[in-house]
Coordinates of C-alpha atoms in Angstrom, one line a residue:
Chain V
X276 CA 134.3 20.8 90.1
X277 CA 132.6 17.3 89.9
X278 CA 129.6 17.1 92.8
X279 CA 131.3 14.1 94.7
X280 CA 133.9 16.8 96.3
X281 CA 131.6 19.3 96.9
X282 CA 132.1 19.0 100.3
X283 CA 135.6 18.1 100.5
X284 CA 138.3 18.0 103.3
X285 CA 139.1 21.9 101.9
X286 CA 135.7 23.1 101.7
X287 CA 134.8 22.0 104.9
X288 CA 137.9 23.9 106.0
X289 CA 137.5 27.2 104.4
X290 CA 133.7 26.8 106.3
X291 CA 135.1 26.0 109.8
X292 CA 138.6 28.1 109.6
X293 CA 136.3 31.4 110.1
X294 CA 134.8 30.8 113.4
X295 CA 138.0 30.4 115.2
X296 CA 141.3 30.1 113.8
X297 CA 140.9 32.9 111.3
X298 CA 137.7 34.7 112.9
X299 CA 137.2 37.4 110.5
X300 CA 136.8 40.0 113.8
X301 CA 139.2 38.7 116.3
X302 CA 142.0 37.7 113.9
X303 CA 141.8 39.3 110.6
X304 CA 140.6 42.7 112.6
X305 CA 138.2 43.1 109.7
X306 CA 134.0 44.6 109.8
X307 CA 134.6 45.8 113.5
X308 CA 132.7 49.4 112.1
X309 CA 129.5 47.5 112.2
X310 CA 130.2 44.5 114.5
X311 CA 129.8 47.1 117.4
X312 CA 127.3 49.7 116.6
X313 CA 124.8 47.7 116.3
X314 CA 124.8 45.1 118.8
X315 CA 122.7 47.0 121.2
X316 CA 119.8 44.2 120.7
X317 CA 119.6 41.0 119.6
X318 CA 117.4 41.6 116.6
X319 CA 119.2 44.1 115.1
X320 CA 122.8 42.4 115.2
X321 CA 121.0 38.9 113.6
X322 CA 119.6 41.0 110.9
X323 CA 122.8 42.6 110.1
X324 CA 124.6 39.6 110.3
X325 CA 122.2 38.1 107.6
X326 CA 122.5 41.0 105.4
X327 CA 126.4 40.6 105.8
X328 CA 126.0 37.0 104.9
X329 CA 123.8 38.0 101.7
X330 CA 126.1 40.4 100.4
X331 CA 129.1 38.9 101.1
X332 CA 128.9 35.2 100.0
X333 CA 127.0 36.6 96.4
X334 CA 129.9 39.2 96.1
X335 CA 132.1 36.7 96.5
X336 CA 130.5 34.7 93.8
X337 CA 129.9 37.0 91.5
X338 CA 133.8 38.6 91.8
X339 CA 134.8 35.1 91.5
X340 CA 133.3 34.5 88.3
X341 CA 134.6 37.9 87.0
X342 CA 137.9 37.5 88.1
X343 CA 140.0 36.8 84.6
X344 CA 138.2 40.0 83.1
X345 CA 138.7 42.2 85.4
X346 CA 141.7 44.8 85.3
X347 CA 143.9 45.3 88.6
X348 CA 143.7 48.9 88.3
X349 CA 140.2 49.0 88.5
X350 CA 139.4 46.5 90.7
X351 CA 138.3 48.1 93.4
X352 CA 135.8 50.3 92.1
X353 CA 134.8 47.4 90.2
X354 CA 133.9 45.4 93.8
X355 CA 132.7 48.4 95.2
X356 CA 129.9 48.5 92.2
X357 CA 129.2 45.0 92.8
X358 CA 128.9 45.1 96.6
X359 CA 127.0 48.4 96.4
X360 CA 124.6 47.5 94.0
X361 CA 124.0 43.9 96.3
X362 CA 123.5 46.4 99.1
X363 CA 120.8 48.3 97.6
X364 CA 119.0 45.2 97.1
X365 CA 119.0 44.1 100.4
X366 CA 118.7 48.0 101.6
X367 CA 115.2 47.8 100.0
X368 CA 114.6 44.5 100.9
X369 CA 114.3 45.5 104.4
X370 CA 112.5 48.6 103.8
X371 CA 109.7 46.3 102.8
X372 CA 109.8 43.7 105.2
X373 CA 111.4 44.8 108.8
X374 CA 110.9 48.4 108.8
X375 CA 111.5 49.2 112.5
X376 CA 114.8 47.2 112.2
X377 CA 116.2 48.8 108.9
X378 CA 115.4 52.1 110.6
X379 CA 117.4 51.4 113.7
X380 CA 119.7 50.3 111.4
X381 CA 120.0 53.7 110.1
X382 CA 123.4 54.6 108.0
X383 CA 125.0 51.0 109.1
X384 CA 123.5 48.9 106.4
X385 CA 124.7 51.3 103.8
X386 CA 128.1 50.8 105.7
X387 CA 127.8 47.3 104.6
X388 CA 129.4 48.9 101.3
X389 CA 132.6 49.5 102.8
X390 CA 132.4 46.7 105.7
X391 CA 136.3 45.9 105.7
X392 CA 135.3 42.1 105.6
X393 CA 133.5 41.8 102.3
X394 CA 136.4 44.4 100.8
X395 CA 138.9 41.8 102.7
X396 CA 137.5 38.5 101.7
X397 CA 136.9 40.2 97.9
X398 CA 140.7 40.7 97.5
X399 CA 141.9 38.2 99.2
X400 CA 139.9 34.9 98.4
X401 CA 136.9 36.3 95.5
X402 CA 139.9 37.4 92.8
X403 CA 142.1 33.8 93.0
X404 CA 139.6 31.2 93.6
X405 CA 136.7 29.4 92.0
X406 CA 133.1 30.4 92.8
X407 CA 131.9 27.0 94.8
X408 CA 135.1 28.1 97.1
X409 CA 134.3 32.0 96.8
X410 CA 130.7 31.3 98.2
X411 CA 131.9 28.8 101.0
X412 CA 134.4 31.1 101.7
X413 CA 132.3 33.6 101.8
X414 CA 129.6 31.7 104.1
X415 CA 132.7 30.9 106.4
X416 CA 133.4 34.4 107.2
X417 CA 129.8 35.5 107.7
X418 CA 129.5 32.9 110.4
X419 CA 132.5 33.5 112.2
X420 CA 131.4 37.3 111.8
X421 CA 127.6 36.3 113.0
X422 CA 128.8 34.4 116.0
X423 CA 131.2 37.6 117.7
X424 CA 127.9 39.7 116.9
X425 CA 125.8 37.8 118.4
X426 CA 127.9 36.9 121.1
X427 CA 128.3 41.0 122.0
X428 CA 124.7 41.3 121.2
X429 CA 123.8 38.9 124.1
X430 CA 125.6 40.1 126.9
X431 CA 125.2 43.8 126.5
X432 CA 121.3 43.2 125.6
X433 CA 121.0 40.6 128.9
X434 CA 122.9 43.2 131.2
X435 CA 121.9 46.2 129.8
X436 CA 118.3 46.2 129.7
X437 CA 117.7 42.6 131.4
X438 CA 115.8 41.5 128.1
X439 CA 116.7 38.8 125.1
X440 CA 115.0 39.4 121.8
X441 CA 112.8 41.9 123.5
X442 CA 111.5 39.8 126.5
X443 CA 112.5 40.4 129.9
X444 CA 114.2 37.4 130.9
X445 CA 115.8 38.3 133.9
X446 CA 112.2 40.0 135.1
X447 CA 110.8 37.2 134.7
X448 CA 113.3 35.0 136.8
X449 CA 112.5 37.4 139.6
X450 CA 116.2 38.6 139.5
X451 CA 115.4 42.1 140.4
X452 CA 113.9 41.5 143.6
X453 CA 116.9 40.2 144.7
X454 CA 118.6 43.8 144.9
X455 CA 120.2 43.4 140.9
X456 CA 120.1 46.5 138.9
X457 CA 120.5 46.7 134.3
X458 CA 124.4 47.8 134.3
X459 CA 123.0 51.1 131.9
X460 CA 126.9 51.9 130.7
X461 CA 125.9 48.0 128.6
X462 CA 123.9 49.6 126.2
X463 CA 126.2 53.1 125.9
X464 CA 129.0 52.9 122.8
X465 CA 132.4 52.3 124.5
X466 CA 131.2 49.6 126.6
X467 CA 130.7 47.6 123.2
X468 CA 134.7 47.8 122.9
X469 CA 135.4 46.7 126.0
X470 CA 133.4 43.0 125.3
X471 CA 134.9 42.6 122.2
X472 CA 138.5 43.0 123.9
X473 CA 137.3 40.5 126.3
X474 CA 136.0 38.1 123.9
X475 CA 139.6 38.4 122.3
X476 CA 140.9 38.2 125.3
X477 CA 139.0 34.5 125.9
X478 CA 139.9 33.1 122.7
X479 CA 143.3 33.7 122.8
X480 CA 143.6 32.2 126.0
X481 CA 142.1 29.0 124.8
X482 CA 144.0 29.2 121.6
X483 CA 147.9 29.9 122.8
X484 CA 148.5 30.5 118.8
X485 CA 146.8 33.8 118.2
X486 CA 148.7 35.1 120.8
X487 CA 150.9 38.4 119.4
X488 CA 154.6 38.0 120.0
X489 CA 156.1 41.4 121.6
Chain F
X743 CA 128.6 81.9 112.6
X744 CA 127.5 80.3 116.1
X745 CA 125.7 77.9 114.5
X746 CA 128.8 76.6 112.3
X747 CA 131.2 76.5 115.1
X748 CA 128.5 74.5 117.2
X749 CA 128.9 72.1 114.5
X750 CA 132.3 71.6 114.5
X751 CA 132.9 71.5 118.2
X752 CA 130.0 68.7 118.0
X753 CA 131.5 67.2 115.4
X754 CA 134.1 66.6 117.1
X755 CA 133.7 65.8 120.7
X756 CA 130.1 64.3 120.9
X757 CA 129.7 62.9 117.4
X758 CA 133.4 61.4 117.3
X759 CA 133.2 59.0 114.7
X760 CA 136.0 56.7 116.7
X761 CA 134.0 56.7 119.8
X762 CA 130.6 57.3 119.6
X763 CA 129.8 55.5 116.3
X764 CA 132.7 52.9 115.8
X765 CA 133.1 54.5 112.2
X766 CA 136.4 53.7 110.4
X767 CA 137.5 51.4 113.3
X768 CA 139.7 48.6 110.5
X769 CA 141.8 51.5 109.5
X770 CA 141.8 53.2 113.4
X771 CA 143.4 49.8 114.2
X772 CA 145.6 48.8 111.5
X773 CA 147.7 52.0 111.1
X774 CA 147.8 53.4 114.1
X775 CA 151.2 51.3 115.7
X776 CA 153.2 54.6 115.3
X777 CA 152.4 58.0 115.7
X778 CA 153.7 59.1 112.7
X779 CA 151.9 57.0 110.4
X780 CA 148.7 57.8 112.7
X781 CA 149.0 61.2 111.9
X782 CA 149.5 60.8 107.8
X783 CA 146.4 58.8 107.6
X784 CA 144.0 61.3 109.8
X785 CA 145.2 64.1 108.0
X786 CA 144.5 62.1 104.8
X787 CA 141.0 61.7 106.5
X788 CA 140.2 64.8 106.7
X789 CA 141.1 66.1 103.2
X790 CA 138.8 63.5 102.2
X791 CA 136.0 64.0 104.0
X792 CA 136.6 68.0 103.9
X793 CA 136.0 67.2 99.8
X794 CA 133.9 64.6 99.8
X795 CA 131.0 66.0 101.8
X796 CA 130.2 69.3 100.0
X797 CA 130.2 67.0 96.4
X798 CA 127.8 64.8 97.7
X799 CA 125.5 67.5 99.4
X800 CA 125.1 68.9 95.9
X801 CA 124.5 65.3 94.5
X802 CA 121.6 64.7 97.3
X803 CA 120.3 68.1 96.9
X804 CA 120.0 68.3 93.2
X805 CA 119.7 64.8 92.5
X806 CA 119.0 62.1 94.5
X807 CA 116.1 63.8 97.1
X808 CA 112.7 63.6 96.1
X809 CA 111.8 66.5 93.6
X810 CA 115.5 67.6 93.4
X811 CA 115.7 67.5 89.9
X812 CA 113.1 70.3 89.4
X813 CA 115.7 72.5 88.5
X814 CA 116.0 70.4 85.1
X815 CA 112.3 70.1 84.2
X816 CA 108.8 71.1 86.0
X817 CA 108.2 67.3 85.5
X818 CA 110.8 65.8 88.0
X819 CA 109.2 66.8 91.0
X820 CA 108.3 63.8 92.3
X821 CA 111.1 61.8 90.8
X822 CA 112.9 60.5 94.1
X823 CA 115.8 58.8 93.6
X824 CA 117.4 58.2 97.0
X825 CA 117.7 54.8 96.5
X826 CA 120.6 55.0 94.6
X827 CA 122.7 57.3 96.9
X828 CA 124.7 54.2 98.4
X829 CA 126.1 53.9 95.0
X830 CA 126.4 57.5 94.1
X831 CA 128.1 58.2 97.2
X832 CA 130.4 55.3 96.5
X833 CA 131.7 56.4 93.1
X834 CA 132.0 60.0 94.0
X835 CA 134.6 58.6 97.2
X836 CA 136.3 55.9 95.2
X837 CA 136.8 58.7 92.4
X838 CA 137.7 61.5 94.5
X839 CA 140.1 59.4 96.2
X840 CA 141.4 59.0 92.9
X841 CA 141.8 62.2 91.6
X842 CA 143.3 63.7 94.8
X843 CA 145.8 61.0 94.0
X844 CA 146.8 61.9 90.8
X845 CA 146.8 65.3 91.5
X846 CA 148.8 65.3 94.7
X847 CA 151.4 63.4 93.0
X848 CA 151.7 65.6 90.0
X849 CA 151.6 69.1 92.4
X850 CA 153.2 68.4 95.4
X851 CA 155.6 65.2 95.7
X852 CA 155.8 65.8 99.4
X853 CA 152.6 65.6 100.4
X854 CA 152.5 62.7 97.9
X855 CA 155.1 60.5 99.6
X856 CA 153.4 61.3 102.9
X857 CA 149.8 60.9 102.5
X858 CA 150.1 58.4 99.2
X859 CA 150.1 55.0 101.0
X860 CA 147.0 55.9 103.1
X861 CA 144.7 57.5 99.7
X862 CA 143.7 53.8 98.5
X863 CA 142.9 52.7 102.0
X864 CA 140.6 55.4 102.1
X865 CA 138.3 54.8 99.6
X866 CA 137.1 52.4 101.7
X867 CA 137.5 53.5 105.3
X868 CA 133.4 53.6 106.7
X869 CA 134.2 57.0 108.2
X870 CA 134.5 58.7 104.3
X871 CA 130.7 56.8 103.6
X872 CA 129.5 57.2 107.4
X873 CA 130.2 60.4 107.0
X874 CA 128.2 61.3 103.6
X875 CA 125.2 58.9 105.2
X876 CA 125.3 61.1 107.8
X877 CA 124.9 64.3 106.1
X878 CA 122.1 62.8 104.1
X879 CA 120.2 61.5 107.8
X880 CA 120.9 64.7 109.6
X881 CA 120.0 67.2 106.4
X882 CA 121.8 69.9 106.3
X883 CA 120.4 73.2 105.2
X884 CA 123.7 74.7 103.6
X885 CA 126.5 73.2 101.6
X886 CA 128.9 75.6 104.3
X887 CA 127.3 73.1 107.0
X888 CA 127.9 70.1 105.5
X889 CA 131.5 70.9 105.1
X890 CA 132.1 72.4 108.6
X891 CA 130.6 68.9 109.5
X892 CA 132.7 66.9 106.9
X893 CA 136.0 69.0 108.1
X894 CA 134.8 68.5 111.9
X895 CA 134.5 64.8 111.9
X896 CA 137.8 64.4 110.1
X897 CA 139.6 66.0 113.1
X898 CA 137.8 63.9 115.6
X899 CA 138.7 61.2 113.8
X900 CA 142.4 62.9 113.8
X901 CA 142.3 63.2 117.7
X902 CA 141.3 59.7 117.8
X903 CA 143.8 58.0 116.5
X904 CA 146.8 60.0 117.2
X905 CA 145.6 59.4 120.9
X906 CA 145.3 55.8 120.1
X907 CA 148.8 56.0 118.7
X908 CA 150.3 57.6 121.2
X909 CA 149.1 55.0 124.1
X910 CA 150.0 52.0 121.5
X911 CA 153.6 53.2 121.7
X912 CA 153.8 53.7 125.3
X913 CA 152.2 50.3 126.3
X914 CA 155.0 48.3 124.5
X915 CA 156.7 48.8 127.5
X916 CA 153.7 47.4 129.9
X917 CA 153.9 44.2 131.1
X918 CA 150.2 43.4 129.4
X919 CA 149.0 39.9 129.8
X920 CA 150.3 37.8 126.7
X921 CA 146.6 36.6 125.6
X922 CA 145.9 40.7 125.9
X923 CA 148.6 41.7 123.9
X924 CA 148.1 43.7 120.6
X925 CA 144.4 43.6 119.3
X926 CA 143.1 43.1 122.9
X927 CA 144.6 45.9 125.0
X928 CA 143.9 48.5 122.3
X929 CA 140.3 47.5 122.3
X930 CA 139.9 48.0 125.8
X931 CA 141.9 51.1 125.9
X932 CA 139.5 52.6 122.9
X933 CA 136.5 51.8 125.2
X934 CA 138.3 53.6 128.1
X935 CA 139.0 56.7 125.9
X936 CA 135.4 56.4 124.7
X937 CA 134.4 56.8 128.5
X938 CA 136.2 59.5 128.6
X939 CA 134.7 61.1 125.5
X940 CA 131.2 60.3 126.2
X941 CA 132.0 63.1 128.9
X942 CA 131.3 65.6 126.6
X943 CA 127.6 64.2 125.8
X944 CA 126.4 66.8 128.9
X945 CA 126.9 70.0 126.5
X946 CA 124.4 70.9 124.9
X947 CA 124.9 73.2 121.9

């Protein structure tokens, strides 16, 4: 691919089709394991969406450029070496560097392993198309997946415990003294569920062609 | 014998995989439009996990955990190579899954034609993984334990989406509002049922 169309109509596409249209969560139903479990804070969820966007868009390359040697029948062991062995890396990257998050973490970033959306985009896009495409691709996803995370991330750290990133926002705008209370069930599991549904529920109200017929 | 049967029972109500750690949730959601298919793919669940679990509790224990290898050589003991359980874990799944395959469909057709379509899906379904992580973060002291647990959190996640099933089918009869419909609704009801479940966090085994 010559560098004048590096950045063509199609590119562009496969870049913005992720964050709504095809939203890897709220459409394709893919990565929903981690995109809830860990969205109890900010920090943790913008961490793991990083890590997703690591592994994913260098997967995505790498299967990409592999993609005329590699045997159907064994192709998904194949992509599961690949994406494990990225996974390490970035396992032990955070070891190093964020240690309280990669604890909190816990079994989720090995989860990143079988995180539906890199085993998704790896089929579907990563074995037909180039690598330039493979890695916007790949960046596409991870931002549409990044933004639900965060999204979830926000509200149920803001109402649960009344803090962003750690600081107590809502203390600090004197909200408490009016009578306002953290909603605790925020922070517990199912509650998690029940804002994805309703960010689901949002979009597809804006966007009349996601809706599911009967 | 109490202790094993606490394990189960918390396996399965208070450490659901569906509900309190959102573990195999693309497969809980894709298959489980009938109740019949929904009950195929947990049952394949828990085979796997029933198999995978004890194989890699031997593979942590005398491999991968720091100075498990002294049973080859007094020089291993500090040899720790935990690092390289994500992969380990990975290969033994994606393999077993395999094997069970081939062997199902060579020894018992039936079970074959019934559990077949779901085998592939599971090699990578987070539960299988979740589940081996979990045994590794929770340590286990026998390889009996780590199977009740395997075999537990397979029938959680059994329960879980035969439920989910169950309501899907029902519901298509609802009047549910059309920007609701489908993904939405069943991600609401899950958090409802999760309500329900975390009911169970009070008992203390």
């Amino acid at each position: 691919m010559s560098k004048s169309n590096l950045l063509s109509k199609r590119t562009k596409q496969l870049l913005s089709d992720p964050l709504n249209d095809n939203n890897p969560i709220t459409v394709q139903v893919l990565g929903i394991c981690s995109a809830l479990a860990i969205t109890v804070q900010l920090k943790p969820a913008i961490v793991m969406a990083l890590s997703v966007m690591v592994v994913l868009s260098v997967a995505n390359v790498i299967i990409s450029l592999m993609r005329k040697v590699i045997p159907s029948r064994i192709r998904i062991i194949v992509q599961l070496v690949v994406v494990a062995t990225l996974v390490i890396i970035v396992d032990q990257v955070l070891r190093a560097f964020v240690y309280d998050v990669s604890k909190e973490l816990s079994v989720f970033v090995g989860l990143i392993i079988t995180n539906c959306i890199i085993m998704g985009r790896l089929e579907a896009f990563g074995m037909a198309n180039g690598p330039w495409d493979s890695f916007m691709d790949g960046l596409g996803n991870s931002f549409g997946y990044a933004w639900i995370l965060i999204a979830v991330a926000f509200f149920r750290e803001l109402l649960g415990s009344g803090t962003l990133f750690g600081y107590p926002v809502l203390e600090s705008l004197g909200v408490y003294e009016l009578g306002y209370e953290n909603n605790g069930m925020m922070i517990l599991p199912p509650m998690a569920l029940i804002t994805v549904g309703v960010i689901i529920w949002i979009q597809r109200i804006k966007n009349i062609k996601l809706v599911e017929s009967k | 014998m109490q202790e094993l049967a606490n394990i189960f029972i918390k396996s399965i109500f208070i450490d659901n995989m569906v509900f309190a750690y959102f573990l195999g949730m693309c497969s809980y959601l894709a298959v489980s439009k009938t109740v019949k298919t929904s009950v195929g793919m947990g049952f394949a669940v828990v085979f796997v996990l029933g198999i995978t679990i004890p194989i890699n509790y031997l593979l942590e224990n005398y491999v991968l955990k720091e100075g498990a290898l002294v049973w080859l050589s007094e020089e291993f003991t500090t040899v720790d190579l935990s690092f390289l359980s994500f992969i380990m874990f990975i290969a033994v799944i994606a393999s077993m899954v395999q094997l069970v395959e081939m062997v199902l469909e060579k020894f018992s057709p039936a079970l074959y034609s019934s559990l077949g379509i779901f085998l592939p899906l599971i090699a990578v379904n987070c539960a299988i993984l979740g589940g081996s992580l979990f045994m590794q973060e929770r340590a286990y002291t026998t390889i009996i334990e780590a199977t009740v647990f395997g075999l537990g959190s397979g029938v959680g996640w059994f329960l879980a989406i035969v439920g989910i099933a169950a309501i899907r089918e029902k519901i298509r009869y609802s009047n549910v509002p059309p920007a609701l419909r489908g993904l939405g609704i069943t991600f609401i009801i899950t958090g409802l049922m999760g309500i329900a479940f975390m009911s169970f966090m009070g008992i203390k085994l």
